[in-house]
Tab-separated table of C-alpha atoms and ligand atoms in Angstrom:
chain	number	residue	atom	x	y	z
C	1	MET	CA	133.658	-181.669	94.649
C	2	ALA	CA	134.444	-182.264	98.288
C	3	VAL	CA	135.058	-185.998	98.140
C	4	LYS	CA	137.045	-187.712	95.451
C	5	ILE	CA	135.143	-190.779	94.273
C	6	GLY	CA	136.786	-193.712	92.556
C	7	ARG	CA	135.393	-194.572	89.123
C	8	ASN	CA	134.284	-197.968	90.371
C	9	ASP	CA	132.814	-196.675	93.623
C	10	PRO	CA	129.050	-196.301	93.935
C	11	CYS	CA	127.818	-192.998	92.488
C	12	TRP	CA	127.118	-190.225	94.997
C	13	CYS	CA	123.528	-190.004	93.769
C	14	GLY	CA	122.586	-193.261	95.461
C	15	CYS	CA	121.363	-194.961	92.275
C	16	GLY	CA	123.476	-198.058	93.017
C	17	LYS	CA	125.446	-197.824	89.761
C	18	LYS	CA	129.205	-197.305	89.573
C	19	TYR	CA	130.312	-193.674	89.458
C	20	LYS	CA	131.789	-194.089	85.956
C	21	MET	CA	128.418	-195.381	84.712
C	22	CYS	CA	126.468	-192.533	86.253
C	23	HIS	CA	127.504	-188.987	87.221
C	24	GLU	CA	131.228	-189.021	86.370
C	25	ASN	CA	130.872	-187.205	83.057
C	26	PHE	CA	128.339	-184.862	84.617
C	27	ASP	CA	130.800	-183.908	87.376
C	28	ARG	CA	133.586	-183.379	84.858
C	29	LYS	CA	131.417	-181.021	82.840
C	30	LEU	CA	130.332	-179.187	85.988
C	31	GLU	CA	133.976	-178.737	86.989
C	32	GLN	CA	134.838	-177.375	83.530
C	33	PHE	CA	132.102	-174.756	83.823
C	34	ARG	CA	133.179	-173.912	87.372
C	35	GLN	CA	136.722	-173.295	86.164
C	36	LYS	CA	135.364	-170.981	83.476
C	37	GLY	CA	133.867	-168.874	86.266
C	38	TYR	CA	130.282	-170.111	86.362
C	39	ALA	CA	128.552	-170.560	89.719
C	40	VAL	CA	127.493	-174.168	90.182
C	41	VAL	CA	125.146	-175.774	92.701
C	42	ASP	CA	126.316	-178.645	94.857
C	43	HIS	CA	125.167	-182.232	94.566
C	44	SER	CA	122.395	-181.782	97.140
C	45	CYS	CA	120.435	-179.824	94.484
C	46	ILE	CA	120.585	-182.637	91.914
C	47	LYS	CA	117.651	-185.033	92.065
C	48	THR	CA	118.035	-188.686	91.124
C	49	PRO	CA	115.473	-190.363	88.858
C	50	ALA	CA	114.070	-192.210	91.897
C	51	GLN	CA	113.590	-188.950	93.774
C	52	VAL	CA	112.025	-187.316	90.727
C	53	GLU	CA	109.422	-190.103	90.606
C	54	LYS	CA	108.532	-189.544	94.272
C	55	ILE	CA	108.370	-185.773	93.904
C	56	LYS	CA	106.081	-186.163	90.886
C	57	GLU	CA	103.630	-188.136	93.064
C	58	SER	CA	103.564	-185.173	95.426
C	59	CYS	CA	103.057	-182.815	92.457
C	60	ALA	CA	100.078	-184.836	91.225
C	61	ILE	CA	98.335	-184.265	94.556
C	62	ASN	CA	99.236	-180.568	94.534
C	63	VAL	CA	97.680	-180.240	91.073
C	64	ALA	CA	94.545	-182.154	92.083
C	65	VAL	CA	94.057	-179.862	95.088
C	66	LEU	CA	94.432	-176.758	92.911
C	67	ASP	CA	91.992	-178.249	90.396
C	68	TYR	CA	89.473	-178.737	93.200
C	69	VAL	CA	89.848	-175.105	94.264
C	70	GLY	CA	89.425	-173.985	90.646
C	71	GLU	CA	86.150	-175.880	90.357
C	72	HIS	CA	84.642	-174.383	93.526
C	73	ILE	CA	86.024	-170.887	93.946
C	74	ALA	CA	83.422	-168.116	93.503
C	75	ALA	CA	82.175	-164.822	94.909
C	76	GLY	CA	80.774	-165.248	98.413
C	77	VAL	CA	83.307	-167.887	99.474
C	78	SER	CA	85.571	-167.015	102.423
C	79	THR	CA	89.296	-167.645	102.236
C	80	GLU	CA	88.915	-169.830	105.348
C	81	GLU	CA	86.595	-172.041	103.309
C	82	ILE	CA	89.320	-172.365	100.665
C	83	ASN	CA	91.714	-173.306	103.468
C	84	ARG	CA	89.326	-176.084	104.534
C	85	TRP	CA	89.075	-177.388	100.948
C	86	VAL	CA	92.845	-177.466	100.568
C	87	HIS	CA	93.343	-179.120	103.930
C	88	GLU	CA	90.719	-181.804	103.364
C	89	GLU	CA	91.597	-182.527	99.720
C	90	THR	CA	95.251	-182.911	100.737
C	91	ILE	CA	94.676	-185.095	103.798
C	92	LYS	CA	92.259	-187.421	102.030
C	93	ARG	CA	95.013	-188.225	99.517
C	94	GLY	CA	97.353	-189.223	102.333
C	95	ALA	CA	99.413	-186.035	102.095
C	96	ILE	CA	100.201	-183.068	104.351
C	97	PRO	CA	99.759	-179.361	103.503
C	98	ALA	CA	103.323	-178.012	103.647
C	99	PRO	CA	102.426	-174.449	104.764
C	100	LEU	CA	100.713	-175.583	108.014
C	101	ASP	CA	103.120	-174.852	110.904
C	102	PHE	CA	105.904	-173.970	108.459
C	103	ASN	CA	107.894	-171.377	110.436
C	104	GLY	CA	104.714	-170.843	112.454
C	105	TYR	CA	102.411	-170.234	109.474
C	106	PRO	CA	98.900	-170.897	110.847
C	107	LYS	CA	96.995	-172.274	107.818
C	108	SER	CA	97.222	-174.898	105.055
C	109	VAL	CA	97.317	-172.558	102.042
C	110	CYS	CA	98.200	-168.959	101.146
C	111	THR	CA	95.343	-166.872	99.737
C	112	SER	CA	96.477	-163.514	98.371
C	113	ILE	CA	93.795	-161.126	97.113
C	114	ASN	CA	94.338	-158.012	94.940
C	115	GLU	CA	97.119	-155.877	96.512
C	116	VAL	CA	98.318	-158.800	98.643
C	117	VAL	CA	101.520	-159.955	96.955
C	118	CYS	CA	101.872	-163.310	98.747
C	119	HIS	CA	101.442	-165.201	102.043
C	120	GLY	CA	97.883	-163.952	102.625
C	121	ILE	CA	96.412	-165.879	105.576
C	122	PRO	CA	92.938	-167.386	105.092
C	123	SER	CA	90.223	-165.887	107.291
C	124	GLU	CA	86.531	-166.437	107.982
C	125	ASN	CA	86.073	-162.655	107.656
C	126	GLU	CA	87.545	-162.370	104.198
C	127	ILE	CA	84.860	-162.989	101.580
C	128	LEU	CA	85.643	-163.128	97.867
C	129	LYS	CA	83.717	-160.618	95.809
C	130	GLU	CA	83.121	-159.939	92.143
C	131	GLY	CA	86.134	-158.176	90.616
C	132	ASP	CA	88.763	-159.682	92.947
C	133	ILE	CA	91.855	-161.455	91.707
C	134	ILE	CA	93.314	-164.079	94.027
C	135	ASN	CA	96.410	-166.239	94.134
C	136	ILE	CA	96.005	-169.681	95.671
C	137	ASP	CA	99.414	-171.086	96.637
C	138	VAL	CA	99.340	-174.805	97.440
C	139	SER	CA	102.283	-176.868	98.670
C	140	THR	CA	102.173	-180.566	99.498
C	141	ILE	CA	104.281	-183.096	101.380
C	142	TYR	CA	103.737	-186.687	100.251
C	143	HIS	CA	105.859	-189.496	101.682
C	144	GLY	CA	108.339	-186.780	102.655
C	145	TYR	CA	108.578	-185.215	99.171
C	146	PHE	CA	107.596	-181.587	98.531
C	147	SER	CA	105.700	-179.916	95.701
C	148	ASP	CA	104.728	-176.283	95.243
C	149	SER	CA	102.610	-174.390	92.696
C	150	SER	CA	100.080	-171.600	92.580
C	151	ARG	CA	97.425	-170.189	90.276
C	152	MET	CA	95.449	-166.987	89.874
C	153	TYR	CA	91.664	-166.868	89.778
C	154	CYS	CA	89.513	-163.998	88.560
C	155	ILE	CA	86.264	-163.719	90.518
C	156	GLY	CA	83.363	-162.881	88.219
C	157	ASN	CA	83.812	-159.779	86.109
C	158	VAL	CA	87.301	-158.377	86.615
C	159	SER	CA	88.552	-155.035	85.251
C	160	GLU	CA	90.503	-155.131	81.974
C	161	GLU	CA	93.691	-153.928	83.675
C	162	LYS	CA	93.545	-156.634	86.350
C	163	LYS	CA	92.804	-159.250	83.687
C	164	LYS	CA	95.856	-158.072	81.756
C	165	LEU	CA	98.012	-158.278	84.898
C	166	VAL	CA	96.930	-161.872	85.489
C	167	GLU	CA	97.497	-162.852	81.834
C	168	VAL	CA	100.876	-161.146	81.496
C	169	THR	CA	102.068	-162.777	84.725
C	170	LYS	CA	101.122	-166.171	83.314
C	171	GLU	CA	103.012	-165.326	80.115
C	172	CYS	CA	106.024	-164.365	82.259
C	173	VAL	CA	106.049	-167.880	83.702
C	174	GLU	CA	105.674	-169.447	80.237
C	175	ILE	CA	108.568	-167.363	78.934
C	176	GLY	CA	110.594	-168.359	82.002
C	177	ILE	CA	109.894	-172.019	81.272
C	178	SER	CA	111.084	-171.588	77.677
C	179	LYS	CA	114.421	-170.261	79.009
C	180	VAL	CA	115.155	-173.238	81.229
C	181	LYS	CA	117.984	-175.031	79.439
C	182	PRO	CA	120.776	-177.178	80.869
C	183	TRP	CA	124.262	-175.675	81.145
C	184	GLU	CA	122.980	-172.096	80.972
C	185	PRO	CA	122.906	-169.621	83.846
C	186	ILE	CA	119.594	-169.282	85.650
C	187	GLY	CA	119.779	-165.483	85.341
C	188	ASN	CA	118.788	-165.829	81.669
C	189	MET	CA	115.427	-167.193	82.811
C	190	GLY	CA	114.835	-164.500	85.445
C	191	HIS	CA	115.893	-161.775	83.029
C	192	ALA	CA	113.359	-162.883	80.396
C	193	VAL	CA	110.596	-162.993	83.001
C	194	HIS	CA	111.429	-159.475	84.166
C	195	GLN	CA	111.662	-158.108	80.624
C	196	HIS	CA	108.202	-159.359	79.691
C	197	ALA	CA	106.684	-157.710	82.765
C	198	LEU	CA	108.474	-154.418	82.018
C	199	ASP	CA	107.434	-154.551	78.340
C	200	ASN	CA	103.834	-154.564	79.565
C	201	GLY	CA	104.291	-151.651	81.950
C	202	PHE	CA	104.464	-153.778	85.106
C	203	THR	CA	107.161	-154.326	87.746
C	204	VAL	CA	108.522	-157.450	89.449
C	205	VAL	CA	109.069	-157.910	93.182
C	206	ARG	CA	112.783	-158.052	93.964
C	207	GLU	CA	112.938	-159.315	97.559
C	208	ILE	CA	110.989	-162.566	97.194
C	209	GLY	CA	111.868	-165.182	94.598
C	210	GLY	CA	111.679	-168.828	93.692
C	211	HIS	CA	113.572	-171.721	95.224
C	212	GLY	CA	114.774	-175.254	94.840
C	213	VAL	CA	112.150	-177.740	96.015
C	214	GLY	CA	111.583	-181.479	96.320
C	215	LEU	CA	113.405	-182.910	99.310
C	216	GLU	CA	112.607	-179.796	101.361
C	217	PHE	CA	110.031	-177.010	101.010
C	218	HIS	CA	112.697	-174.429	100.213
C	219	GLU	CA	116.111	-175.529	98.951
C	220	ASP	CA	118.956	-173.850	97.133
C	221	PRO	CA	119.158	-172.054	94.820
C	222	TRP	CA	117.250	-168.877	95.562
C	223	VAL	CA	115.765	-167.757	92.233
C	224	SER	CA	115.471	-164.102	91.204
C	225	PHE	CA	113.019	-162.826	88.596
C	226	VAL	CA	114.814	-159.507	88.164
C	227	SER	CA	118.186	-160.990	87.271
C	228	GLU	CA	120.800	-159.982	84.714
C	229	GLU	CA	121.568	-162.215	81.751
C	230	ASN	CA	124.524	-164.548	82.298
C	231	SER	CA	124.230	-164.323	86.070
C	232	GLY	CA	123.403	-166.845	88.776
C	233	VAL	CA	124.022	-170.553	89.064
C	234	LEU	CA	124.205	-172.849	86.095
C	235	MET	CA	121.017	-174.829	85.436
C	236	VAL	CA	121.998	-178.494	85.228
C	237	PRO	CA	120.056	-181.716	84.606
C	238	GLY	CA	118.375	-182.951	87.786
C	239	MET	CA	117.930	-179.510	89.309
C	240	MET	CA	114.405	-178.655	90.358
C	241	PHE	CA	113.156	-175.176	91.200
C	242	THR	CA	110.098	-172.950	91.121
C	243	ILE	CA	109.327	-170.133	88.687
C	244	GLU	CA	107.000	-167.840	90.623
C	245	PRO	CA	107.344	-164.153	89.777
C	246	MET	CA	105.233	-161.660	91.685
C	247	VAL	CA	104.208	-159.017	89.168
C	248	ASN	CA	102.877	-155.638	90.323
C	249	MET	CA	100.636	-153.266	88.403
C	250	GLY	CA	102.371	-150.256	89.997
C	251	GLU	CA	105.631	-149.958	91.911
C	252	ALA	CA	107.702	-152.998	92.814
C	253	ALA	CA	107.969	-151.977	96.474
C	254	ILE	CA	106.347	-154.216	99.105
C	255	TRP	CA	105.866	-154.343	102.868
C	256	THR	CA	105.113	-157.115	105.348
C	257	ASP	CA	102.254	-156.681	107.818
C	258	GLU	CA	103.797	-156.881	111.289
C	259	LYS	CA	100.395	-157.620	112.834
C	260	ASP	CA	100.398	-161.180	111.463
C	261	GLY	CA	104.059	-161.389	110.416
C	262	TRP	CA	103.163	-162.883	107.009
C	263	THR	CA	100.912	-160.867	104.709
C	264	VAL	CA	102.981	-159.099	102.043
C	265	ARG	CA	101.333	-156.147	100.279
C	266	THR	CA	102.283	-153.680	97.576
C	267	LYS	CA	103.420	-150.353	99.016
C	268	ASP	CA	101.237	-148.363	96.616
C	269	GLY	CA	98.163	-150.560	97.229
C	270	LYS	CA	97.901	-151.528	93.552
C	271	PRO	CA	97.169	-155.138	92.559
C	272	SER	CA	99.768	-157.885	92.285
C	273	ALA	CA	99.621	-161.267	90.556
C	274	GLN	CA	101.621	-164.481	90.746
C	275	TRP	CA	101.648	-167.890	89.102
C	276	GLU	CA	103.998	-170.610	90.280
C	277	VAL	CA	105.289	-173.746	88.597
C	278	THR	CA	107.953	-176.263	89.539
C	279	VAL	CA	110.351	-177.285	86.768
C	280	LEU	CA	112.883	-180.058	86.415
C	281	VAL	CA	115.958	-179.311	84.310
C	282	THR	CA	116.469	-182.188	81.864
C	283	GLU	CA	119.280	-183.189	79.485
C	284	THR	CA	117.585	-181.298	76.663
C	285	GLY	CA	115.508	-178.569	78.289
C	286	CYS	CA	112.945	-178.647	81.006
C	287	GLU	CA	109.916	-180.505	82.227
C	288	VAL	CA	107.131	-178.695	84.061
C	289	ILE	CA	106.279	-181.092	86.873
C	290	CYS	CA	103.812	-178.996	88.856
C	291	TRP	CA	101.325	-176.374	87.746
M	301	LIG	N1	104.232	-171.517	98.852
M	301	LIG	C1	105.153	-170.432	99.109
M	301	LIG	C2	106.247	-170.509	98.074
M	301	LIG	O1	105.940	-170.514	96.946
M	301	LIG	C3	105.696	-170.487	100.480
M	301	LIG	C4	104.719	-170.150	101.493
M	301	LIG	S1	105.406	-170.225	103.029
M	301	LIG	C5	104.048	-170.253	103.987
M	301	LIG	O2	107.395	-170.591	98.320
M	301	LIG	F1	104.429	-170.558	105.172
M	301	LIG	F2	103.475	-169.078	103.927
M	301	LIG	F3	103.228	-171.156	103.541
M	302	LIG	CO1	107.333	-171.550	95.996
């Protein structure tokens, strides 16, 4: 704790209450864990109830946009068409697609087909066909608050092995969610995700992970899905982060296309799947706020 706050001073969280009525006990507990050797996040990662409400409004739009995509996606549709849907469905709700212009990203959504691991750029020339699996990654800014989630879609008849990849990846996220508990290290979550993928003969991408989200697109902490148990920062109430493992059918190795600077593919050309949710750590467990 950088600044010592008096017990009767306003709480650092901005709620307007006195420190002793708000986060004093929380800070004491955090300090006890820190002294025991646990890594702890700083206050900037802890959302206040007022912020959580605002972020949830952003999440509701993110979910509605993904629902729209789910109702319309089909063979014969181009990924540019999906980009238009996402852009229009977002704008008409008074929100902004977070990917557009983010570090120079040229579109409003990421569309990652088959061996594309993530950050696939929509294109008029890319037409969905029967047997494809695709990740649609939507992120929204609403009144300055960020949300982020993604889903997989199977186009028509998909091979059994691809179907299994998509299902197991979803289970990985569900298992991750079940491991989000306050005052436990985040590595326990990432470890369980990884283990479930390995148990099914798959691998998990190491270089790209999840992230804090809410007040910015990408906040601390960085979240690994190949972590050791009892490693990483402590999950504490008010923290918000994504669970978004990228699960590969073959090797875990990836490469980034230098032609567009974004598209990430598997090195062996085998398919990859990803689902993404945003979770809020609560006093008793976790709340999934965006899926
Ligand atoms: N939505 C991605 C994530 O889950 C980030 C995409 S960055 C972009 O973190 F610029 F490609 F949109
Ligand atoms: Co994300």
